[in-house]
Amino acid sequence: MADEAKAKGNAAFSASDFTSAVSHFSDAIALAPTNHVLYSNRSAAYASLQKYADALSDAKKTVELKPDWSKGYSRLGAAHLGLGHFDDAVSAYKKGLEIDPNNEALKSGLADAQSAASRSRAAPPPNNLFGDAFSGPEMWAKLTADPTTRPYLQQPDFVKMMQEIQRNPNNLNLYLKDQRVMQALGVLLNVKFRAPTPEEAEMPEYPAPQRKTEPPKEEEKKAPEPELEPEPELMEVSEEREKKERKAQALKEKEAGNVAYKKKDFDTAIQHYTKAFELDDEDISFVMNRAATYLEMGKDLVISMNIFAFHVILELLSSGLCFSRDLCHSFSLPLFVKSFMYEECIKDCDKAVERGRELRSDFKMIAKALTRKGTALVKMAKSSKDYEPAIESFQKALTEHRNPDTLKKLNETEKAKKELEQQEYFDPKLADEEREKGNEYFKQQKYPEAVKHYTESLKRNPKDPKAYSNRAACYTKLGALPEGLKDAEKCIELDPTFSKGYTRKGAVQFFMKEYDKALETYQEGLKHDPQNQELLDGVRTCVEQINKASRGDLSPEELKERQAKAMQDPEIQNILSDPVMRQVLIDFQENPKSAQEHTKNPMVMSKIQKLVSAGIVQIR
């Protein structure tokens, strides 16, 4: 699998085994040749091996596959810089910053490329013949590649001398007596310098023997021998080797932690992840895995403690003992889970983000840590305000990397917060008081004020059909017919037997001149309350309007208005576009015998009646 090969490549890269990393990334690319991340990773591995031509090829492929990904241009700039293509490197870094202006890695790379380009354009001093040999990053590449000079790079005094010479080639004159510098110069100029023989080597000067007959003084009997400089210890080499060993051991600890995690042996997993992070704090995946373990432990503890509580309560009931509701809640141990599991997860996530920013880790890893933190905060939330830090954490994660899973978690958390706010605000008593205030304003014909109090009543109790019915009446008076229709439909949804809901909806539809729909609403209400006078009056007025259209009593202006409104109704549009209904209408005009057969079909006549009511069809 490509992901498995990629993971092996990442592990090898972290352990500075760049050759193996290239091999693993190549295997992954063979399995997923369109994955831009794999080419980017292999480019980085090639660059670490100073194979800049190969690094450039992979960087170009990365940009080709994902031109809007800023990291691809970072790889491209690094490869050009390694090859000495300074202007191309500057161009690549600038292109990346156009996509991600705040990317620190791109900013740093651009500064290095501009500095190198500036040095390459500057003419060397006229009195120095070797200025070009020490310019640019090629100097270090050549010294690293040559086996005779590679060990010198582990010696701080040599590195310091070469840096001084690179800054000012005239400083070469200060270090010509150092055989290491001469050897390096030979490598840079492709010239073999002959090593001095012991006889030619510079010897310390001693005082000339005194021409005296008397015996020499004690201090003159033997000239002091010069103190020899000790060979520099290659401490850095051993430190590098130790670092690699620690990284390898850390990866083994991580693997052991993963095995324990899958077995749900969380205590053991935490021990391994902790040990891994102690060995190598430059890999934040270790602390992130530990955070995931704490998160999973919190979930399991909630489940196990709830099962434990269930059995304890059964025992109490069977023994006839009484217990309080607070005692039952205490069995879930929310404070224990919060303090010892979820908070530990959050601490580890914060640590991963902080350390990851220091190391300039992949933005996806930072986003993953922030998402995991948000998940733990959601688990701890007890009130609507507790969701706010979780929402903030998810939003920060999305600024790092727009992951669909994180976006889903954000939407779910915002929805949960809103629902909990409604629950916290729920108060039926206050809702009734607000509804009564609305009724008073309605009687005074102060409809905007009434709407305000009905709305507050619904916030306190969103399941009250009376408040929806009353607000629908207010909206109708204010001419806000769509809002009134919506409230009336909600009222009927909450209580299908509440007749007021049908009168409100029918009245709105009547004012919207949708007489056939209003008639259906009034008739539906009469099924629940057959003697309701408002519903009966509604049916009568709707029939009058419908018959007025069928008799042709509408004025030309009224007919035109009704037809225009009907043509916007999807139901009317469907009727007119139905081939069967089109044939029915033709038969009514041209074939009376067939038309008589159509009148026996209730569905056909219902549709004809709708067209008549809409003024589309007139019956004479």
PDB file of C-alpha atoms in Angstrom, residues 108-346:
ATOM      1  CA  SER A 108      13.401  32.225   5.116  1.00  0.00           C
ATOM      2  CA  GLY A 109      14.186  30.437   1.837  1.00  0.00           C
ATOM      3  CA  LEU A 110      13.598  33.623  -0.160  1.00  0.00           C
ATOM      4  CA  ALA A 111      15.988  35.552   2.092  1.00  0.00           C
ATOM      5  CA  ASP A 112      18.690  32.888   1.632  1.00  0.00           C
ATOM      6  CA  ALA A 113      18.202  32.800  -2.139  1.00  0.00           C
ATOM      7  CA  GLN A 114      18.318  36.587  -2.474  1.00  0.00           C
ATOM      8  CA  SER A 115      21.451  36.729  -0.345  1.00  0.00           C
ATOM      9  CA  ALA A 116      23.143  34.022  -2.439  1.00  0.00           C
ATOM     10  CA  ALA A 117      22.080  35.743  -5.669  1.00  0.00           C
ATOM     11  CA  SER A 118      23.498  39.027  -4.423  1.00  0.00           C
ATOM     12  CA  ARG A 119      26.830  37.389  -3.534  1.00  0.00           C
ATOM     13  CA  SER A 120      27.038  35.638  -6.887  1.00  0.00           C
ATOM     14  CA  ARG A 121      26.587  38.915  -8.770  1.00  0.00           C
ATOM     15  CA  ALA A 122      29.216  40.734  -6.713  1.00  0.00           C
ATOM     16  CA  ALA A 123      32.683  40.728  -8.381  1.00  0.00           C
ATOM     17  CA  PRO A 124      35.471  39.217  -6.261  1.00  0.00           C
ATOM     18  CA  PRO A 125      38.215  41.579  -5.030  1.00  0.00           C
ATOM     19  CA  PRO A 126      40.820  42.151  -7.766  1.00  0.00           C
ATOM     20  CA  ASN A 127      43.712  41.053  -5.576  1.00  0.00           C
ATOM     21  CA  ASN A 128      42.246  37.652  -4.746  1.00  0.00           C
ATOM     22  CA  LEU A 129      42.474  34.839  -7.265  1.00  0.00           C
ATOM     23  CA  PHE A 130      40.296  32.372  -5.366  1.00  0.00           C
ATOM     24  CA  GLY A 131      37.116  34.386  -4.654  1.00  0.00           C
ATOM     25  CA  ASP A 132      34.844  32.227  -6.824  1.00  0.00           C
ATOM     26  CA  ALA A 133      36.008  29.016  -5.160  1.00  0.00           C
ATOM     27  CA  PHE A 134      34.454  30.056  -1.832  1.00  0.00           C
ATOM     28  CA  SER A 135      31.166  31.574  -3.048  1.00  0.00           C
ATOM     29  CA  GLY A 136      27.727  30.028  -2.751  1.00  0.00           C
ATOM     30  CA  PRO A 137      26.549  26.744  -1.191  1.00  0.00           C
ATOM     31  CA  GLU A 138      28.594  24.720  -3.703  1.00  0.00           C
ATOM     32  CA  MET A 139      31.642  25.147  -1.472  1.00  0.00           C
ATOM     33  CA  TRP A 140      30.071  23.145   1.356  1.00  0.00           C
ATOM     34  CA  ALA A 141      28.726  20.555  -1.057  1.00  0.00           C
ATOM     35  CA  LYS A 142      32.201  19.930  -2.513  1.00  0.00           C
ATOM     36  CA  LEU A 143      33.822  19.734   0.917  1.00  0.00           C
ATOM     37  CA  THR A 144      31.164  17.263   2.081  1.00  0.00           C
ATOM     38  CA  ALA A 145      31.512  15.109  -1.010  1.00  0.00           C
ATOM     39  CA  ASP A 146      35.305  14.765  -0.766  1.00  0.00           C
ATOM     40  CA  PRO A 147      36.378  12.062   1.746  1.00  0.00           C
ATOM     41  CA  THR A 148      39.552  13.966   2.707  1.00  0.00           C
ATOM     42  CA  THR A 149      37.718  17.137   3.779  1.00  0.00           C
ATOM     43  CA  ARG A 150      34.459  15.656   5.053  1.00  0.00           C
ATOM     44  CA  PRO A 151      35.839  14.996   8.595  1.00  0.00           C
ATOM     45  CA  TYR A 152      36.986  18.632   8.836  1.00  0.00           C
ATOM     46  CA  LEU A 153      33.367  19.765   8.756  1.00  0.00           C
ATOM     47  CA  GLN A 154      32.902  18.172  12.173  1.00  0.00           C
ATOM     48  CA  GLN A 155      35.624  20.484  13.574  1.00  0.00           C
ATOM     49  CA  PRO A 156      34.211  23.834  14.750  1.00  0.00           C
ATOM     50  CA  ASP A 157      37.457  25.792  14.267  1.00  0.00           C
ATOM     51  CA  PHE A 158      37.747  24.655  10.640  1.00  0.00           C
ATOM     52  CA  VAL A 159      34.093  25.525   9.919  1.00  0.00           C
ATOM     53  CA  LYS A 160      34.608  28.956  11.472  1.00  0.00           C
ATOM     54  CA  MET A 161      37.713  29.604   9.313  1.00  0.00           C
ATOM     55  CA  MET A 162      35.861  28.595   6.139  1.00  0.00           C
ATOM     56  CA  GLN A 163      32.932  30.827   7.033  1.00  0.00           C
ATOM     57  CA  GLU A 164      35.347  33.744   7.525  1.00  0.00           C
ATOM     58  CA  ILE A 165      36.942  33.058   4.129  1.00  0.00           C
ATOM     59  CA  GLN A 166      33.515  32.773   2.464  1.00  0.00           C
ATOM     60  CA  ARG A 167      32.492  36.136   3.862  1.00  0.00           C
ATOM     61  CA  ASN A 168      35.749  37.753   2.747  1.00  0.00           C
ATOM     62  CA  PRO A 169      38.078  35.717   0.471  1.00  0.00           C
ATOM     63  CA  ASN A 170      40.970  38.003   1.501  1.00  0.00           C
ATOM     64  CA  ASN A 171      40.905  36.231   4.882  1.00  0.00           C
ATOM     65  CA  LEU A 172      42.445  33.228   3.115  1.00  0.00           C
ATOM     66  CA  ASN A 173      45.846  34.841   3.706  1.00  0.00           C
ATOM     67  CA  LEU A 174      45.296  34.521   7.460  1.00  0.00           C
ATOM     68  CA  TYR A 175      44.885  30.732   7.355  1.00  0.00           C
ATOM     69  CA  LEU A 176      47.327  29.555   4.668  1.00  0.00           C
ATOM     70  CA  LYS A 177      49.521  27.905   7.313  1.00  0.00           C
ATOM     71  CA  ASP A 178      46.661  25.574   8.301  1.00  0.00           C
ATOM     72  CA  GLN A 179      47.068  22.350   6.297  1.00  0.00           C
ATOM     73  CA  ARG A 180      43.303  21.701   6.467  1.00  0.00           C
ATOM     74  CA  VAL A 181      42.574  24.979   4.693  1.00  0.00           C
ATOM     75  CA  MET A 182      45.156  24.167   2.021  1.00  0.00           C
ATOM     76  CA  GLN A 183      43.613  20.744   1.547  1.00  0.00           C
ATOM     77  CA  ALA A 184      40.145  22.324   1.230  1.00  0.00           C
ATOM     78  CA  LEU A 185      41.472  24.862  -1.291  1.00  0.00           C
ATOM     79  CA  GLY A 186      42.859  22.012  -3.384  1.00  0.00           C
ATOM     80  CA  VAL A 187      39.478  20.264  -3.384  1.00  0.00           C
ATOM     81  CA  LEU A 188      37.661  23.486  -4.344  1.00  0.00           C
ATOM     82  CA  LEU A 189      40.132  24.245  -7.176  1.00  0.00           C
ATOM     83  CA  ASN A 190      40.448  20.586  -8.286  1.00  0.00           C
ATOM     84  CA  VAL A 191      44.212  20.784  -7.590  1.00  0.00           C
ATOM     85  CA  LYS A 192      46.296  18.184  -5.726  1.00  0.00           C
ATOM     86  CA  PHE A 193      48.538  19.832  -3.127  1.00  0.00           C
ATOM     87  CA  ARG A 194      51.625  17.835  -2.061  1.00  0.00           C
ATOM     88  CA  ALA A 195      51.687  17.265   1.665  1.00  0.00           C
ATOM     89  CA  PRO A 196      54.869  18.754   3.298  1.00  0.00           C
ATOM     90  CA  THR A 197      57.575  16.325   4.396  1.00  0.00           C
ATOM     91  CA  PRO A 198      58.644  16.270   8.035  1.00  0.00           C
ATOM     92  CA  GLU A 199      61.808  18.126   7.075  1.00  0.00           C
ATOM     93  CA  GLU A 200      59.822  20.869   5.283  1.00  0.00           C
ATOM     94  CA  ALA A 201      57.322  21.242   8.040  1.00  0.00           C
ATOM     95  CA  GLU A 202      57.562  24.449   9.985  1.00  0.00           C
ATOM     96  CA  MET A 203      59.701  23.907  13.119  1.00  0.00           C
ATOM     97  CA  PRO A 204      59.758  26.006  16.272  1.00  0.00           C
ATOM     98  CA  GLU A 205      62.645  28.457  16.576  1.00  0.00           C
ATOM     99  CA  TYR A 206      65.045  27.983  19.477  1.00  0.00           C
ATOM    100  CA  PRO A 207      67.535  30.496  20.933  1.00  0.00           C
ATOM    101  CA  ALA A 208      71.059  30.298  19.398  1.00  0.00           C
ATOM    102  CA  PRO A 209      73.651  28.572  21.676  1.00  0.00           C
ATOM    103  CA  GLN A 210      75.653  31.050  23.733  1.00  0.00           C
ATOM    104  CA  ARG A 211      79.394  31.283  23.068  1.00  0.00           C
ATOM    105  CA  LYS A 212      80.542  31.034  26.684  1.00  0.00           C
ATOM    106  CA  THR A 213      83.188  28.970  28.372  1.00  0.00           C
ATOM    107  CA  GLU A 214      81.334  28.803  31.618  1.00  0.00           C
ATOM    108  CA  PRO A 215      78.791  26.066  32.031  1.00  0.00           C
ATOM    109  CA  PRO A 216      75.344  27.105  30.899  1.00  0.00           C
ATOM    110  CA  LYS A 217      72.801  28.037  33.447  1.00  0.00           C
ATOM    111  CA  GLU A 218      70.325  25.423  34.519  1.00  0.00           C
ATOM    112  CA  GLU A 219      67.519  26.948  32.458  1.00  0.00           C
ATOM    113  CA  GLU A 220      69.800  27.058  29.381  1.00  0.00           C
ATOM    114  CA  LYS A 221      70.839  23.455  29.492  1.00  0.00           C
ATOM    115  CA  LYS A 222      67.773  22.259  27.572  1.00  0.00           C
ATOM    116  CA  ALA A 223      65.536  24.223  25.265  1.00  0.00           C
ATOM    117  CA  PRO A 224      61.840  23.880  26.112  1.00  0.00           C
ATOM    118  CA  GLU A 225      59.861  21.695  23.773  1.00  0.00           C
ATOM    119  CA  PRO A 226      56.742  23.283  22.237  1.00  0.00           C
ATOM    120  CA  GLU A 227      53.415  22.081  23.543  1.00  0.00           C
ATOM    121  CA  LEU A 228      51.543  20.069  20.913  1.00  0.00           C
ATOM    122  CA  GLU A 229      47.965  20.973  20.158  1.00  0.00           C
ATOM    123  CA  PRO A 230      45.718  17.973  20.878  1.00  0.00           C
ATOM    124  CA  GLU A 231      43.759  16.574  17.976  1.00  0.00           C
ATOM    125  CA  PRO A 232      40.176  17.919  18.056  1.00  0.00           C
ATOM    126  CA  GLU A 233      37.810  15.309  19.385  1.00  0.00           C
ATOM    127  CA  LEU A 234      35.069  14.384  16.945  1.00  0.00           C
ATOM    128  CA  MET A 235      32.353  14.942  19.510  1.00  0.00           C
ATOM    129  CA  GLU A 236      29.843  16.047  16.933  1.00  0.00           C
ATOM    130  CA  VAL A 237      30.199  12.795  15.010  1.00  0.00           C
ATOM    131  CA  SER A 238      29.452  10.727  18.067  1.00  0.00           C
ATOM    132  CA  GLU A 239      26.571  13.013  18.999  1.00  0.00           C
ATOM    133  CA  GLU A 240      25.081  12.596  15.529  1.00  0.00           C
ATOM    134  CA  ARG A 241      25.426   8.822  15.781  1.00  0.00           C
ATOM    135  CA  GLU A 242      23.802   8.863  19.227  1.00  0.00           C
ATOM    136  CA  LYS A 243      20.978  11.033  17.891  1.00  0.00           C
ATOM    137  CA  LYS A 244      20.261   8.538  15.112  1.00  0.00           C
ATOM    138  CA  GLU A 245      20.246   5.692  17.590  1.00  0.00           C
ATOM    139  CA  ARG A 246      17.824   7.565  19.848  1.00  0.00           C
ATOM    140  CA  LYS A 247      15.528   8.254  16.904  1.00  0.00           C
ATOM    141  CA  ALA A 248      15.549   4.584  15.929  1.00  0.00           C
ATOM    142  CA  GLN A 249      14.801   3.539  19.507  1.00  0.00           C
ATOM    143  CA  ALA A 250      12.008   6.123  19.679  1.00  0.00           C
ATOM    144  CA  LEU A 251      10.366   4.636  16.588  1.00  0.00           C
ATOM    145  CA  LYS A 252      10.504   1.185  18.185  1.00  0.00           C
ATOM    146  CA  GLU A 253       8.816   2.570  21.299  1.00  0.00           C
ATOM    147  CA  LYS A 254       6.134   4.149  19.109  1.00  0.00           C
ATOM    148  CA  GLU A 255       5.458   0.852  17.341  1.00  0.00           C
ATOM    149  CA  ALA A 256       5.179  -0.903  20.693  1.00  0.00           C
ATOM    150  CA  GLY A 257       2.746   1.800  21.801  1.00  0.00           C
ATOM    151  CA  ASN A 258       0.652   1.294  18.668  1.00  0.00           C
ATOM    152  CA  VAL A 259       0.427  -2.442  19.337  1.00  0.00           C
ATOM    153  CA  ALA A 260      -0.684  -1.809  22.930  1.00  0.00           C
ATOM    154  CA  TYR A 261      -3.216   0.807  21.784  1.00  0.00           C
ATOM    155  CA  LYS A 262      -4.855  -1.620  19.363  1.00  0.00           C
ATOM    156  CA  LYS A 263      -5.167  -4.119  22.221  1.00  0.00           C
ATOM    157  CA  LYS A 264      -6.735  -1.341  24.378  1.00  0.00           C
ATOM    158  CA  ASP A 265      -3.845  -1.695  26.829  1.00  0.00           C
ATOM    159  CA  PHE A 266      -3.784   2.078  27.211  1.00  0.00           C
ATOM    160  CA  ASP A 267      -1.507   2.307  30.255  1.00  0.00           C
ATOM    161  CA  THR A 268       1.233   0.410  28.417  1.00  0.00           C
ATOM    162  CA  ALA A 269       0.687   2.485  25.265  1.00  0.00           C
ATOM    163  CA  ILE A 270       1.147   5.720  27.220  1.00  0.00           C
ATOM    164  CA  GLN A 271       4.381   4.433  28.723  1.00  0.00           C
ATOM    165  CA  HIS A 272       5.802   3.647  25.273  1.00  0.00           C
ATOM    166  CA  TYR A 273       4.706   6.959  23.728  1.00  0.00           C
ATOM    167  CA  THR A 274       6.157   8.865  26.686  1.00  0.00           C
ATOM    168  CA  LYS A 275       9.473   7.038  26.336  1.00  0.00           C
ATOM    169  CA  ALA A 276       9.491   7.708  22.578  1.00  0.00           C
ATOM    170  CA  PHE A 277       9.006  11.465  23.105  1.00  0.00           C
ATOM    171  CA  GLU A 278      11.741  11.505  25.765  1.00  0.00           C
ATOM    172  CA  LEU A 279      14.125   9.900  23.267  1.00  0.00           C
ATOM    173  CA  ASP A 280      13.165  12.176  20.362  1.00  0.00           C
ATOM    174  CA  ASP A 281      11.233  15.385  21.008  1.00  0.00           C
ATOM    175  CA  GLU A 282      11.556  16.420  17.356  1.00  0.00           C
ATOM    176  CA  ASP A 283       8.766  14.053  16.304  1.00  0.00           C
ATOM    177  CA  ILE A 284       5.423  15.364  17.570  1.00  0.00           C
ATOM    178  CA  SER A 285       3.588  12.221  16.422  1.00  0.00           C
ATOM    179  CA  PHE A 286       4.667  10.562  19.675  1.00  0.00           C
ATOM    180  CA  VAL A 287       2.935  13.104  21.907  1.00  0.00           C
ATOM    181  CA  MET A 288      -0.056  13.200  19.560  1.00  0.00           C
ATOM    182  CA  ASN A 289      -0.444   9.425  19.854  1.00  0.00           C
ATOM    183  CA  ARG A 290      -0.363   9.789  23.609  1.00  0.00           C
ATOM    184  CA  ALA A 291      -3.086  12.444  23.363  1.00  0.00           C
ATOM    185  CA  ALA A 292      -5.211  10.041  21.290  1.00  0.00           C
ATOM    186  CA  THR A 293      -4.726   7.380  23.960  1.00  0.00           C
ATOM    187  CA  TYR A 294      -5.883   9.720  26.740  1.00  0.00           C
ATOM    188  CA  LEU A 295      -8.916  10.616  24.625  1.00  0.00           C
ATOM    189  CA  GLU A 296      -9.802   6.958  24.086  1.00  0.00           C
ATOM    190  CA  MET A 297      -9.295   6.208  27.777  1.00  0.00           C
ATOM    191  CA  GLY A 298     -11.776   8.963  28.633  1.00  0.00           C
ATOM    192  CA  LYS A 299     -14.400   7.435  26.344  1.00  0.00           C
ATOM    193  CA  ASP A 300     -13.870   3.927  27.735  1.00  0.00           C
ATOM    194  CA  LEU A 301     -13.978   5.176  31.326  1.00  0.00           C
ATOM    195  CA  VAL A 302     -17.325   6.870  30.752  1.00  0.00           C
ATOM    196  CA  ILE A 303     -18.772   3.639  29.366  1.00  0.00           C
ATOM    197  CA  SER A 304     -17.267   1.403  32.042  1.00  0.00           C
ATOM    198  CA  MET A 305     -18.276   3.715  34.900  1.00  0.00           C
ATOM    199  CA  ASN A 306     -21.843   3.955  33.581  1.00  0.00           C
ATOM    200  CA  ILE A 307     -22.053   0.132  33.470  1.00  0.00           C
ATOM    201  CA  PHE A 308     -20.647   0.036  37.000  1.00  0.00           C
ATOM    202  CA  ALA A 309     -23.248   2.587  38.146  1.00  0.00           C
ATOM    203  CA  PHE A 310     -26.061   0.550  36.574  1.00  0.00           C
ATOM    204  CA  HIS A 311     -25.073  -2.576  38.516  1.00  0.00           C
ATOM    205  CA  VAL A 312     -24.668  -0.655  41.785  1.00  0.00           C
ATOM    206  CA  ILE A 313     -28.117   0.922  41.408  1.00  0.00           C
ATOM    207  CA  LEU A 314     -29.629  -2.507  40.763  1.00  0.00           C
ATOM    208  CA  GLU A 315     -28.012  -3.765  43.974  1.00  0.00           C
ATOM    209  CA  LEU A 316     -29.419  -0.794  45.921  1.00  0.00           C
ATOM    210  CA  LEU A 317     -32.891  -1.352  44.531  1.00  0.00           C
ATOM    211  CA  SER A 318     -32.827  -5.070  45.301  1.00  0.00           C
ATOM    212  CA  SER A 319     -31.779  -4.346  48.891  1.00  0.00           C
ATOM    213  CA  GLY A 320     -34.632  -1.879  49.361  1.00  0.00           C
ATOM    214  CA  LEU A 321     -32.307   1.070  50.105  1.00  0.00           C
ATOM    215  CA  CYS A 322     -33.181   4.600  48.997  1.00  0.00           C
ATOM    216  CA  PHE A 323     -30.695   6.760  47.123  1.00  0.00           C
ATOM    217  CA  SER A 324     -30.674  10.278  45.752  1.00  0.00           C
ATOM    218  CA  ARG A 325     -30.394  11.393  42.146  1.00  0.00           C
ATOM    219  CA  ASP A 326     -27.082  13.110  43.014  1.00  0.00           C
ATOM    220  CA  LEU A 327     -25.711   9.760  44.127  1.00  0.00           C
ATOM    221  CA  CYS A 328     -26.613   8.242  40.766  1.00  0.00           C
ATOM    222  CA  HIS A 329     -24.884  11.062  38.901  1.00  0.00           C
ATOM    223  CA  SER A 330     -21.744  10.647  41.002  1.00  0.00           C
ATOM    224  CA  PHE A 331     -21.180   7.160  39.577  1.00  0.00           C
ATOM    225  CA  SER A 332     -20.420   8.594  36.120  1.00  0.00           C
ATOM    226  CA  LEU A 333     -17.363  10.369  37.613  1.00  0.00           C
ATOM    227  CA  PRO A 334     -17.350  13.262  35.078  1.00  0.00           C
ATOM    228  CA  LEU A 335     -14.763  15.202  37.089  1.00  0.00           C
ATOM    229  CA  PHE A 336     -12.457  12.197  37.154  1.00  0.00           C
ATOM    230  CA  VAL A 337     -12.657  11.765  33.375  1.00  0.00           C
ATOM    231  CA  LYS A 338     -12.235  15.492  32.826  1.00  0.00           C
ATOM    232  CA  SER A 339      -9.283  15.918  35.163  1.00  0.00           C
ATOM    233  CA  PHE A 340      -7.306  12.773  34.439  1.00  0.00           C
ATOM    234  CA  MET A 341      -8.057  11.921  30.815  1.00  0.00           C
ATOM    235  CA  TYR A 342      -9.448  14.692  28.635  1.00  0.00           C
ATOM    236  CA  GLU A 343      -7.321  17.412  30.240  1.00  0.00           C
ATOM    237  CA  GLU A 344      -4.221  15.274  29.742  1.00  0.00           C
ATOM    238  CA  CYS A 345      -5.217  14.891  26.090  1.00  0.00           C
ATOM    239  CA  ILE A 346      -5.591  18.677  25.764  1.00  0.00           C
TER     240      ILE A 346
END
